[in-house]
Coordinates of C-alpha atoms and ligand atoms in Angstrom, one line a residue:
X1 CA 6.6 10.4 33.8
X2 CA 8.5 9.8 30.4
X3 CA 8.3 6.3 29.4
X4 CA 10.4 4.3 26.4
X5 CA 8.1 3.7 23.8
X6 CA 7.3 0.2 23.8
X7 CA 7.9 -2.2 20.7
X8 CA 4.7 -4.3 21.8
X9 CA 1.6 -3.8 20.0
X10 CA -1.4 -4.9 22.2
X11 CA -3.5 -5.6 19.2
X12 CA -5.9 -7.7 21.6
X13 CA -6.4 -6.1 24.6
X14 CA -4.3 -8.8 27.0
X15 CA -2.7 -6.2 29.1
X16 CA -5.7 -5.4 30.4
X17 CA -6.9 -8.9 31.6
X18 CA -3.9 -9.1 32.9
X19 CA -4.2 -6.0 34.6
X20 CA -7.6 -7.5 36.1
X21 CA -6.0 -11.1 36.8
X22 CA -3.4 -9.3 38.8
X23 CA -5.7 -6.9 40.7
X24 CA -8.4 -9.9 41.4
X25 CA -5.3 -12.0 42.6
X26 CA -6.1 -14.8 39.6
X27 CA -3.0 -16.2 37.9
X28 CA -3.5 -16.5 33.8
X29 CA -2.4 -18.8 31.5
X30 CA -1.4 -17.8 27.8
X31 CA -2.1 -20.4 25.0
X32 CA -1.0 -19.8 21.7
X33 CA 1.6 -20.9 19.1
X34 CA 5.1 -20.3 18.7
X35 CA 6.0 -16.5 17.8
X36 CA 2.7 -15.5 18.4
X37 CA 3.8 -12.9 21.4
X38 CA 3.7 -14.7 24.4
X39 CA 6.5 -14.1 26.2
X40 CA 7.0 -10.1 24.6
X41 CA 3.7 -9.7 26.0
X42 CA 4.5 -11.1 29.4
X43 CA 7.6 -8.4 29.2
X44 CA 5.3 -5.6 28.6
X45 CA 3.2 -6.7 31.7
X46 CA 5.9 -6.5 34.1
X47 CA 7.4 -3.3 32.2
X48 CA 4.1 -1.7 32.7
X49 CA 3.6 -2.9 36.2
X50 CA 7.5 -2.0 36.9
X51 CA 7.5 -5.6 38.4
X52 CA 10.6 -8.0 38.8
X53 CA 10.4 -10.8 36.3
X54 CA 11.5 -14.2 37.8
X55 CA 11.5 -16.7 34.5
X56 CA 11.6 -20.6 34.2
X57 CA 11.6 -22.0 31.0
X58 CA 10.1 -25.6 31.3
X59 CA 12.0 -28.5 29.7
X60 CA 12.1 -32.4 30.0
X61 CA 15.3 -31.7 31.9
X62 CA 13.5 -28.9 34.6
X63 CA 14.0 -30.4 38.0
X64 CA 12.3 -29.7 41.6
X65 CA 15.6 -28.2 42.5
X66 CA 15.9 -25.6 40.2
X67 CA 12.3 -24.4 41.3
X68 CA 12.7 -24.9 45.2
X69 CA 16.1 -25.0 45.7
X70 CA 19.2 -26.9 46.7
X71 CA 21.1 -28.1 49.5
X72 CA 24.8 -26.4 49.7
X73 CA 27.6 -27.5 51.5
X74 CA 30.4 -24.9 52.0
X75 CA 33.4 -25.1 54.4
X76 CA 31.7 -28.5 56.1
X77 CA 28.1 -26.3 56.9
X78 CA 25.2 -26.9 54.8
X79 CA 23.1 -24.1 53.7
X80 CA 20.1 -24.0 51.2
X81 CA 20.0 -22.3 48.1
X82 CA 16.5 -21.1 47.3
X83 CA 15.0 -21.6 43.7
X84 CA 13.1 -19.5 41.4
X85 CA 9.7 -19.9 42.6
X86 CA 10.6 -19.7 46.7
X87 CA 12.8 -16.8 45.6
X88 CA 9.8 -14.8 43.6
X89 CA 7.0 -16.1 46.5
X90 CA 9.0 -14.0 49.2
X91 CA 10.2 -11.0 46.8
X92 CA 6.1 -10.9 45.6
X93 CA 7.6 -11.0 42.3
X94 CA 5.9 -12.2 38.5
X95 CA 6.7 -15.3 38.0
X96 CA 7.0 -16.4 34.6
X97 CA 5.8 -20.1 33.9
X98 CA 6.9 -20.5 30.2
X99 CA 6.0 -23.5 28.2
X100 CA 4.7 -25.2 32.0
X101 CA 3.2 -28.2 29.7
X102 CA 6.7 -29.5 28.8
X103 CA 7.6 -29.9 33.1
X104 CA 7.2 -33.4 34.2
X105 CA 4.9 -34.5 36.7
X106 CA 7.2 -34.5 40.2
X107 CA 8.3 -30.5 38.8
X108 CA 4.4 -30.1 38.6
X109 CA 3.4 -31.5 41.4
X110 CA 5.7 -29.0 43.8
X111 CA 4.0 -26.0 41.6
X112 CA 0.7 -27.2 42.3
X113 CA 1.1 -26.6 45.9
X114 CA 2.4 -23.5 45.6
X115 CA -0.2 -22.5 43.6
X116 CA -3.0 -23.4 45.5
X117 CA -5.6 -20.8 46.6
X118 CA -3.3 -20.4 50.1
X119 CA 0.1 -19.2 47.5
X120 CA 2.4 -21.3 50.4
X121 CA 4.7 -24.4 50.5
X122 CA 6.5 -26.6 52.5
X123 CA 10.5 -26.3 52.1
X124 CA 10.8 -30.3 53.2
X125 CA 14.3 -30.0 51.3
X126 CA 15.6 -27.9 54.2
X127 CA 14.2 -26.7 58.1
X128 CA 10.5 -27.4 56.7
X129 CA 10.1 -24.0 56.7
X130 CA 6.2 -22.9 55.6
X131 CA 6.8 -19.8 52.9
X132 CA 3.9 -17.7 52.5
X133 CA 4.1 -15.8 49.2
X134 CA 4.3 -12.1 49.6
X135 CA 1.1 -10.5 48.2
X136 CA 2.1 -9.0 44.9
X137 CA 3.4 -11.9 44.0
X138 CA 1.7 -13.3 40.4
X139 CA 2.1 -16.1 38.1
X140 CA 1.7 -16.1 34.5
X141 CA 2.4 -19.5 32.7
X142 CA 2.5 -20.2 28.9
X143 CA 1.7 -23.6 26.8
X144 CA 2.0 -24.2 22.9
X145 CA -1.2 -25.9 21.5
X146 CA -1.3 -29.8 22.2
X147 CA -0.1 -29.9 18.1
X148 CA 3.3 -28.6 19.2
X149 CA 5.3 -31.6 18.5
X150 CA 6.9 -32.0 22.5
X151 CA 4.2 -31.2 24.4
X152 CA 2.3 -32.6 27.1
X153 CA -1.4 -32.1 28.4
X154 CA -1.7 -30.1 31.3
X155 CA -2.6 -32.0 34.6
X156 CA -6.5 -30.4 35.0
X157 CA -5.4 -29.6 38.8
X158 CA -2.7 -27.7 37.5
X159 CA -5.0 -26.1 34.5
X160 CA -7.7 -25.3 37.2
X161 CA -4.8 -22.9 39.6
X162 CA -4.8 -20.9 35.9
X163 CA -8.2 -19.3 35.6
X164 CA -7.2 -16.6 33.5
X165 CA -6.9 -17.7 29.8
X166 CA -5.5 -15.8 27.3
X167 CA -6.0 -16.9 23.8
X168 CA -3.0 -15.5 21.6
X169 CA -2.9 -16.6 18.2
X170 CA -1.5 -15.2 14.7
X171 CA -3.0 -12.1 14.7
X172 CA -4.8 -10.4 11.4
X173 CA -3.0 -9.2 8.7
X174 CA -3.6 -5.5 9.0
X175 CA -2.0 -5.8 12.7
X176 CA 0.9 -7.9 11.7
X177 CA 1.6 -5.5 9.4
X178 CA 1.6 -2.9 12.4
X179 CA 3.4 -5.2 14.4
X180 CA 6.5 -5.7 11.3
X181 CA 7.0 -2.5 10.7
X182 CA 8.0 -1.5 14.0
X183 CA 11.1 -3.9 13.4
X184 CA 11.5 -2.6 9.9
X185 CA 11.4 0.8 8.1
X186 CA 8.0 1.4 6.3
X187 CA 9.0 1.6 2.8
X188 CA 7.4 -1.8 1.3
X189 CA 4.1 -2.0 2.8
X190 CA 3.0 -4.1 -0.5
X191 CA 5.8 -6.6 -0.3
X192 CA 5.2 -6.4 3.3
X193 CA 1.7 -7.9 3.2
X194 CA 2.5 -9.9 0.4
X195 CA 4.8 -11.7 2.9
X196 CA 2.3 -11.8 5.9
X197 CA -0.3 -13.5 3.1
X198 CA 2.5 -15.9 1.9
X199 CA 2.8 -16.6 6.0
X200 CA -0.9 -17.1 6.4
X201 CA -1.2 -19.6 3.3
X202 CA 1.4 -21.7 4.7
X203 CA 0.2 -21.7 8.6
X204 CA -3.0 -22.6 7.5
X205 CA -1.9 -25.2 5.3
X206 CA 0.2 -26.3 8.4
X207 CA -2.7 -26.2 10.7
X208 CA -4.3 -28.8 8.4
X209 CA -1.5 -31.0 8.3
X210 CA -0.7 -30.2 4.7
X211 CA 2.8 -29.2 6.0
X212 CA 5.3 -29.6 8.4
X213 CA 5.8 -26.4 9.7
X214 CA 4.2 -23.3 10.5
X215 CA 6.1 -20.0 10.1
X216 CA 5.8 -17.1 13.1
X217 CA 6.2 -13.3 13.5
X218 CA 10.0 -14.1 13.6
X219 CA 9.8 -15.1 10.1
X220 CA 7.2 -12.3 8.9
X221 CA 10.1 -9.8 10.6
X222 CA 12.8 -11.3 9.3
X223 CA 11.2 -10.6 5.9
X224 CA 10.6 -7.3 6.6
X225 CA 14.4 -6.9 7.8
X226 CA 15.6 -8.6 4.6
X227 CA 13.5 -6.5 2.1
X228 CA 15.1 -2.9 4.3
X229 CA 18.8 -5.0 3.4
X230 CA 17.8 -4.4 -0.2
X231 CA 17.0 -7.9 -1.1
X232 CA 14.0 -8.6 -3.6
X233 CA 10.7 -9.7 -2.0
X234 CA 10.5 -13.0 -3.8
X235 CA 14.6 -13.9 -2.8
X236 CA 13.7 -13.1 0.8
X237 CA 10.3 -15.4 0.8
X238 CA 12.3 -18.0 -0.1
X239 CA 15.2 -17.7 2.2
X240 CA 13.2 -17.1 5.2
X241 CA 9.9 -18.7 4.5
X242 CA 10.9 -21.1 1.3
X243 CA 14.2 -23.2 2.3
X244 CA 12.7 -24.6 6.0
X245 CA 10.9 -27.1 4.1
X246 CA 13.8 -28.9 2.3
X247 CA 14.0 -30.5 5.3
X248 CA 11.3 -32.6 5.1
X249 CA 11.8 -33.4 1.3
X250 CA 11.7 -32.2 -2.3
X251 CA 7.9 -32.5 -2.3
X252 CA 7.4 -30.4 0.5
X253 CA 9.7 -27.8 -0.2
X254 CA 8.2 -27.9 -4.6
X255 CA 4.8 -27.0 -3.0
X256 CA 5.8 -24.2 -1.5
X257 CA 8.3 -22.9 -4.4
X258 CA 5.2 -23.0 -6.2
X259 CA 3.5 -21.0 -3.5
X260 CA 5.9 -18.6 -3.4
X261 CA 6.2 -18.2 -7.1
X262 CA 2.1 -17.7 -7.7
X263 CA 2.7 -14.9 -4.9
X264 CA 6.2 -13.3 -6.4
X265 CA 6.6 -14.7 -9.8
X266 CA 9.6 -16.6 -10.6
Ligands
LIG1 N1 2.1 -7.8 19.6 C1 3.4 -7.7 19.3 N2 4.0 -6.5 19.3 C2 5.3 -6.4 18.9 N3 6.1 -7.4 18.7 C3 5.6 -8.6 18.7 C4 4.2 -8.8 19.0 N4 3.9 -10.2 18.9 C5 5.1 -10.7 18.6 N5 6.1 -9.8 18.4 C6 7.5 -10.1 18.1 O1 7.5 -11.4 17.5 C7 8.6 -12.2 17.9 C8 8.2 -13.4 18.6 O2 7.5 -13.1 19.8 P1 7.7 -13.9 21.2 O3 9.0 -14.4 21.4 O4 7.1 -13.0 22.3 O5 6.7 -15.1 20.9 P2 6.3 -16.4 21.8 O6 4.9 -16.6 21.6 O7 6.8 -16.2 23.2 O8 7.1 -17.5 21.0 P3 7.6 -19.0 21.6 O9 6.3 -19.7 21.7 O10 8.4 -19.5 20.4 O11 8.3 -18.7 22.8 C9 9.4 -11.3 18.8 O12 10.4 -10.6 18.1 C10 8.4 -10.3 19.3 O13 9.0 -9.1 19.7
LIG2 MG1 8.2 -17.4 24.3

């Protein structure tokens, strides 16, 4: 069969835990910063297994409702709309948990259940119906590191239904390269890694609390895209990795001007 080739580099094997996860019936949980691949990756998992991707995409504001469903009242009859997660139990489809450490604790306490070992729930919102997930159907959830300003420890009970951890982090320079020049023509592999340095400086000094924020593959491909425009490297550094910081004050954003100009010159 001819297949679209894919824009995901699986620099660290994950599509084959996953492929285990989902054959051994073990939902996985995917940990890693923002930009780091999570959710391309989760793509590339259901591309690959030609699955149907249900996604929910976790906020303060998520409520039980939107996961199990509502009541409906049409033309004086009431009817039940099914959510997301009854929707993908029955269909057996992947269910895509992203960012599951921002729900609150009624949202999580409805997944737990389904979650459990038996994959069923109670619809008390409606005829107390018992759904029994269909058996392809898999759950892959995603949380940023605890430092991620916003989020919330897992509940353990809700940790422990995710046995399958997958670490994804900013990968290593050679493969970021790989994974920016399949957004970008190859001409500037110099400036390219240059970047991808400059990005590493700054996340680590980020990780160690030295600054404020810690750029992503967005911003590493975003450089790339600027450089094929025609803009000079040290012009698109400081657009795309140089101006964020002015946010949190001249200091911040001097240091790493003067980053940026060690790297690019001035
Ligand atoms: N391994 C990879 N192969 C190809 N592209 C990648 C890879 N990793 C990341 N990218 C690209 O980097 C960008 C960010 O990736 P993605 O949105 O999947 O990250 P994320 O971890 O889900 O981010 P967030 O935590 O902000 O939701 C996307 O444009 C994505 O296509
Ligand atoms: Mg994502």
């Amino acid at each position: 069969m001819l297949q679209a080739a894919s824009t995901y580099l699986d620099w660290n094997n994950s599509i084959d835990i996953l492929n285990k996860a989902y054959d051994a019936g073990l939902f996985a949980l995917i940990i890693g910063p923002k930009g780091t691949g999570k959710t391309s990756l989760v793509r590339e998992f259901a591309a690959k297994k030609s699955a149907n991707l249900e996604s929910v995409n976790f906020s303060l504001r998520t409520r039980e409702s939107h996961l199990v469903g509502a009541k409906t009242l049409t033309d004086g009859s009431i009817g039940f709309d099914e959510g997301i997660l009854i929707r993908s139990m029955r269909e057996g489809s992947l269910l895509y948990l992203d960012e599951i450490n921002a729900a609150e604790a009624d949202v999580l306490l409805r997944l737990d259940e389904a979650l459990d070992d038996r994959r069923q729930i109670v619809l008390k919102e409606s005829t107390g119906e018992m759904i029994k997930a269909n058996e392809k159907w898999f759950v892959v959830a995603t949380i940023n590191p605890l430092t991620h300003v916003g989020t919330k420890e897992l509940p353990p009970q809700i940790l422990s239904r995710f046995p399958i951890r997958i670490r994804l982090d900013y990968p290593p320079e050679e493969t970021e390269l790989q994974i920016v020049k399949r957004y970008a023509s190859s001409g500037h592999d110099e400036k390219l890694i240059q970047g991808i340095k400059l990005a590493n400086t700054l996340r680590q000094a980020a990780a160690v609390e030295e600054l404020y924020y810690s750029p992503s593959l967005r911003e590493t491909i975003a450089f790339a895209k600027l450089l094929d425009s025609g803009m000079n490297a040290r012009e698109a550094a400081v657009i795309v990795f140089g101006n964020v910081y002015s946010q949190w004050g001249n200091v911040e954003y001097q240091k790493v001007n003067d980053i940026i100009t060690s790297m690019f010159g001035s």
